[in-house]
Short mmCIF file of C-alpha atoms in Angstrom, two decimals:
data_model
loop_
_atom_site.label_atom_id
_atom_site.label_comp_id
_atom_site.label_asym_id
_atom_site.label_seq_id
_atom_site.Cartn_x
_atom_site.Cartn_y
_atom_site.Cartn_z
CA ASN A 10 -69.84 19.89 -42.31
CA ALA A 11 -68.13 23.02 -43.59
CA GLY A 12 -68.27 21.72 -47.16
CA VAL A 13 -65.48 23.40 -49.13
CA THR A 14 -63.36 26.09 -47.39
CA GLN A 15 -60.95 28.35 -49.01
CA THR A 16 -58.02 30.17 -47.51
CA PRO A 17 -57.55 33.18 -47.47
CA LYS A 18 -60.48 35.01 -48.61
CA PHE A 19 -58.56 38.08 -49.70
CA ARG A 20 -54.95 38.83 -50.65
CA VAL A 21 -53.11 41.51 -52.33
CA LEU A 22 -49.68 40.70 -53.93
CA LYS A 23 -47.05 42.50 -55.79
CA THR A 24 -45.85 41.50 -59.33
CA GLY A 25 -43.52 38.58 -59.02
CA GLN A 26 -44.41 37.40 -55.61
CA SER A 27 -45.48 33.90 -54.88
CA MET A 28 -48.33 32.48 -52.99
CA THR A 29 -50.55 29.45 -52.56
CA LEU A 30 -54.15 29.23 -52.10
CA LEU A 31 -55.58 26.34 -50.07
CA CYS A 32 -58.82 24.39 -50.70
CA ALA A 33 -60.17 22.02 -48.25
CA GLN A 34 -63.23 19.74 -48.38
CA ASP A 35 -64.95 17.55 -45.79
CA MET A 36 -67.23 15.68 -47.98
CA ASN A 37 -64.77 12.97 -49.09
CA HIS A 38 -65.21 13.96 -52.70
CA GLU A 39 -62.94 12.48 -55.39
CA TYR A 40 -62.84 15.32 -57.67
CA MET A 41 -61.59 18.77 -56.88
CA TYR A 42 -61.24 21.92 -59.32
CA TRP A 43 -59.78 25.45 -59.35
CA TYR A 44 -61.43 28.04 -61.37
CA ARG A 45 -60.93 31.76 -61.94
CA GLN A 46 -63.98 34.30 -62.32
CA ASP A 47 -63.48 37.36 -64.27
CA PRO A 48 -66.10 39.98 -65.33
CA GLY A 49 -67.76 39.01 -68.50
CA MET A 50 -66.00 35.76 -68.86
CA GLY A 51 -67.77 33.39 -66.49
CA LEU A 52 -65.87 30.70 -64.52
CA ARG A 53 -62.92 29.27 -66.39
CA LEU A 54 -61.38 26.09 -65.06
CA ILE A 55 -57.66 26.31 -64.35
CA HIS A 56 -56.67 22.94 -63.17
CA TYR A 57 -58.49 19.80 -61.66
CA SER A 58 -57.91 16.49 -59.94
CA VAL A 59 -59.79 13.29 -60.09
CA GLY A 60 -58.13 11.94 -57.01
CA GLU A 61 -55.37 12.08 -54.63
CA GLY A 62 -51.92 12.28 -56.27
CA THR A 63 -53.48 13.26 -59.61
CA THR A 64 -53.74 16.71 -61.37
CA ALA A 65 -54.67 17.75 -64.82
CA LYS A 66 -54.86 20.99 -66.78
CA GLY A 67 -58.09 22.88 -67.41
CA GLU A 68 -58.80 25.56 -69.79
CA VAL A 69 -56.33 28.31 -68.54
CA PRO A 70 -53.46 26.61 -66.67
CA ASP A 71 -50.62 28.88 -67.45
CA GLY A 72 -48.96 30.57 -64.54
CA TYR A 73 -50.36 28.11 -62.04
CA ASN A 74 -49.50 24.98 -60.48
CA VAL A 75 -51.48 22.65 -58.25
CA SER A 76 -50.93 19.57 -55.92
CA ARG A 77 -53.20 17.05 -54.35
CA LEU A 78 -51.14 15.31 -51.79
CA LYS A 79 -54.19 14.55 -49.58
CA LYS A 80 -57.63 13.78 -50.76
CA GLN A 81 -59.21 16.50 -48.94
CA ASN A 82 -56.89 19.33 -50.02
CA PHE A 83 -56.30 20.94 -53.13
CA LEU A 84 -53.56 23.64 -53.31
CA LEU A 85 -53.17 26.16 -56.14
CA GLY A 86 -50.01 28.00 -56.53
CA LEU A 87 -48.67 31.13 -58.35
CA GLU A 88 -45.15 31.09 -58.63
CA SER A 89 -44.51 34.53 -59.84
CA ALA A 90 -47.79 36.60 -59.72
CA ALA A 91 -48.85 38.83 -62.65
CA PRO A 92 -51.35 41.55 -62.77
CA SER A 93 -53.35 39.30 -65.37
CA GLN A 94 -53.91 36.92 -62.46
CA THR A 95 -56.03 39.49 -60.60
CA SER A 96 -59.19 37.65 -60.28
CA VAL A 97 -61.62 35.71 -57.91
CA TYR A 98 -60.48 32.18 -57.53
CA PHE A 99 -63.11 29.34 -56.79
CA CYS A 100 -62.59 26.02 -55.60
CA ALA A 101 -65.01 23.20 -56.13
CA SER A 102 -65.21 19.58 -55.32
CA SER A 103 -67.75 16.81 -56.38
CA MET A 104 -68.45 13.15 -56.08
CA THR A 105 -67.93 10.85 -58.99
CA GLY A 106 -70.73 9.70 -61.16
CA VAL A 107 -73.12 10.83 -63.80
CA ASN A 108 -74.79 14.31 -63.02
CA GLN A 109 -73.09 15.00 -59.80
CA PRO A 110 -73.05 18.72 -59.14
CA GLN A 111 -70.16 20.44 -57.99
CA HIS A 112 -69.82 22.34 -54.42
CA PHE A 113 -68.17 25.57 -54.39
CA GLY A 114 -66.21 27.52 -51.97
CA ASP A 115 -66.71 31.06 -51.06
CA GLY A 116 -63.91 32.29 -53.26
CA THR A 117 -60.55 33.96 -52.76
CA ARG A 118 -60.18 37.62 -54.12
CA LEU A 119 -56.82 38.11 -55.34
CA SER A 120 -55.20 41.42 -56.37
CA ILE A 121 -51.95 41.57 -57.92
CA LEU A 122 -50.34 45.08 -58.21
CA ALA B 26 -65.43 21.83 -79.05
CA GLN B 27 -67.95 22.19 -76.34
CA ARG B 28 -69.32 25.56 -75.50
CA VAL B 29 -71.95 27.20 -73.37
CA THR B 30 -73.56 30.37 -74.64
CA GLN B 31 -75.82 32.81 -72.47
CA PRO B 32 -76.55 35.55 -74.60
CA GLU B 33 -77.71 38.05 -71.90
CA LYS B 34 -75.56 39.64 -69.53
CA LEU B 35 -78.48 41.40 -67.69
CA LEU B 36 -82.04 40.62 -67.52
CA SER B 37 -84.21 42.92 -65.74
CA VAL B 38 -87.85 42.62 -64.79
CA PHE B 39 -90.54 43.58 -62.38
CA LYS B 40 -91.77 41.27 -59.55
CA GLY B 41 -94.47 39.04 -60.64
CA ALA B 42 -93.35 39.12 -64.48
CA PRO B 43 -92.28 35.91 -66.17
CA VAL B 44 -88.62 35.22 -66.48
CA GLU B 45 -86.53 33.25 -69.06
CA LEU B 46 -82.82 33.02 -68.90
CA LYS B 47 -81.35 31.58 -72.08
CA CYS B 48 -78.72 29.03 -72.44
CA ASN B 49 -77.61 27.25 -75.60
CA TYR B 50 -74.88 24.68 -75.62
CA SER B 51 -72.67 22.78 -78.20
CA TYR B 52 -71.42 19.28 -77.51
CA SER B 53 -71.00 16.14 -79.54
CA GLY B 54 -71.90 13.80 -76.77
CA SER B 55 -74.71 13.27 -74.58
CA PRO B 56 -75.15 16.56 -72.41
CA GLU B 57 -75.30 16.89 -68.65
CA LEU B 58 -76.70 20.24 -68.11
CA PHE B 59 -76.86 22.40 -64.89
CA TRP B 60 -78.04 25.71 -63.67
CA TYR B 61 -75.94 27.34 -60.92
CA VAL B 62 -76.91 30.51 -59.07
CA GLN B 63 -74.70 32.95 -57.04
CA TYR B 64 -76.70 35.38 -54.74
CA SER B 65 -75.15 38.59 -53.50
CA ARG B 66 -72.15 37.77 -51.09
CA GLN B 67 -72.75 34.02 -51.07
CA ARG B 68 -71.04 31.12 -52.88
CA LEU B 69 -71.95 29.63 -56.04
CA GLN B 70 -74.60 26.83 -55.55
CA LEU B 71 -76.47 24.27 -57.71
CA LEU B 72 -80.04 25.34 -58.63
CA LEU B 73 -81.08 22.52 -60.75
CA ARG B 74 -79.90 19.78 -63.13
CA HIS B 75 -81.64 18.53 -66.28
CA ILE B 76 -81.60 14.87 -65.21
CA SER B 77 -83.87 15.59 -62.22
CA ARG B 78 -86.58 17.31 -64.06
CA GLU B 79 -87.25 19.25 -60.80
CA SER B 80 -88.65 22.60 -59.81
CA ILE B 81 -86.55 24.43 -57.42
CA LYS B 82 -87.72 27.95 -56.02
CA GLY B 83 -90.27 27.99 -58.80
CA PHE B 84 -87.67 27.41 -61.55
CA THR B 85 -87.77 24.90 -64.24
CA ALA B 86 -85.47 24.11 -67.28
CA ASP B 87 -86.04 21.67 -69.93
CA LEU B 88 -83.31 20.29 -72.29
CA ASN B 89 -84.22 20.76 -75.84
CA LYS B 90 -81.63 18.78 -77.70
CA GLY B 91 -83.21 19.81 -81.03
CA GLU B 92 -82.43 23.38 -80.29
CA THR B 93 -79.44 22.53 -77.99
CA SER B 94 -81.08 24.73 -75.27
CA PHE B 95 -81.54 24.52 -71.58
CA HIS B 96 -83.29 27.77 -70.85
CA LEU B 97 -84.32 28.67 -67.20
CA LYS B 98 -87.95 29.78 -66.59
CA LYS B 99 -89.94 30.91 -63.65
CA PRO B 100 -93.56 32.08 -64.12
CA PHE B 101 -93.73 34.96 -61.55
CA ALA B 102 -90.35 36.45 -60.45
CA GLN B 103 -89.67 37.51 -56.95
CA GLU B 104 -87.14 40.00 -55.80
CA GLU B 105 -85.35 37.33 -53.91
CA ASP B 106 -84.48 35.93 -57.26
CA SER B 107 -82.01 38.64 -57.99
CA ALA B 108 -78.69 36.83 -58.51
CA MET B 109 -76.15 35.80 -60.95
CA TYR B 110 -77.20 32.55 -63.07
CA TYR B 111 -74.75 30.28 -64.80
CA CYS B 112 -75.58 27.61 -67.21
CA ALA B 113 -73.08 24.92 -67.10
CA LEU B 114 -72.37 21.73 -69.35
CA ARG B 115 -70.48 18.60 -68.09
CA TYR B 116 -68.20 17.16 -70.52
CA ASN B 117 -65.38 14.37 -70.55
CA THR B 118 -67.04 12.80 -67.21
CA ASP B 119 -65.53 15.04 -64.78
CA LYS B 120 -65.33 18.82 -66.15
CA LEU B 121 -67.61 21.65 -66.32
CA ILE B 122 -67.82 24.43 -68.65
CA PHE B 123 -69.69 27.53 -67.74
CA GLY B 124 -71.58 30.14 -69.71
CA THR B 125 -70.73 33.88 -69.05
CA GLY B 126 -73.51 34.23 -66.69
CA THR B 127 -76.81 36.39 -66.74
CA ARG B 128 -77.32 38.77 -63.91
CA LEU B 129 -81.02 38.87 -63.01
CA GLN B 130 -82.51 41.91 -61.39
CA VAL B 131 -86.08 41.84 -60.17
CA PHE B 132 -87.44 45.28 -59.33
CA PRO B 133 -90.26 45.66 -56.81
#
């Protein structure tokens, strides 16, 4: 099993460009999450999903949109990229239930010029 | 509001020394706490969770509800323990909030 796979691993964008980050998991997990990781700030939750067809806002949702059309995929979109969105983005998934851990992807390093 | 605080950005020790990475939390409900670790060039992964009361790679963490702490401890640090460590609190059933992380450096 690959676990959680993120595509792409690196990307450089110009301000105003759009792009979509793809997260795929093969563990049949209900929950999926998108985080951003910035120096000195840890991981902050952008959006998450508790099941196919559902999404919800996390701690820092502005400037991002998400979709969960299939259970195994969770897409993160940047409609008009800004330099403040330069970050490392992590996707995670988990089973439902008490004390279930989250499983993370390798991350996507995104630079906005 | 829920919060996780890791007061140390960097902790440097020599091999064989004891290690304690501090984590304090603020949460009105019943806490579910985790420690995650990120080794160089690897993905973030679960180290241990409080409910399991387990020892992983020699690390343990005890939940102290009175002090609202979940410190990570290891009696004898190894060089391969060098990594970024994150304490995390699960809240509202399905979300995690992470601390800002502590980088552990173990010198030979």
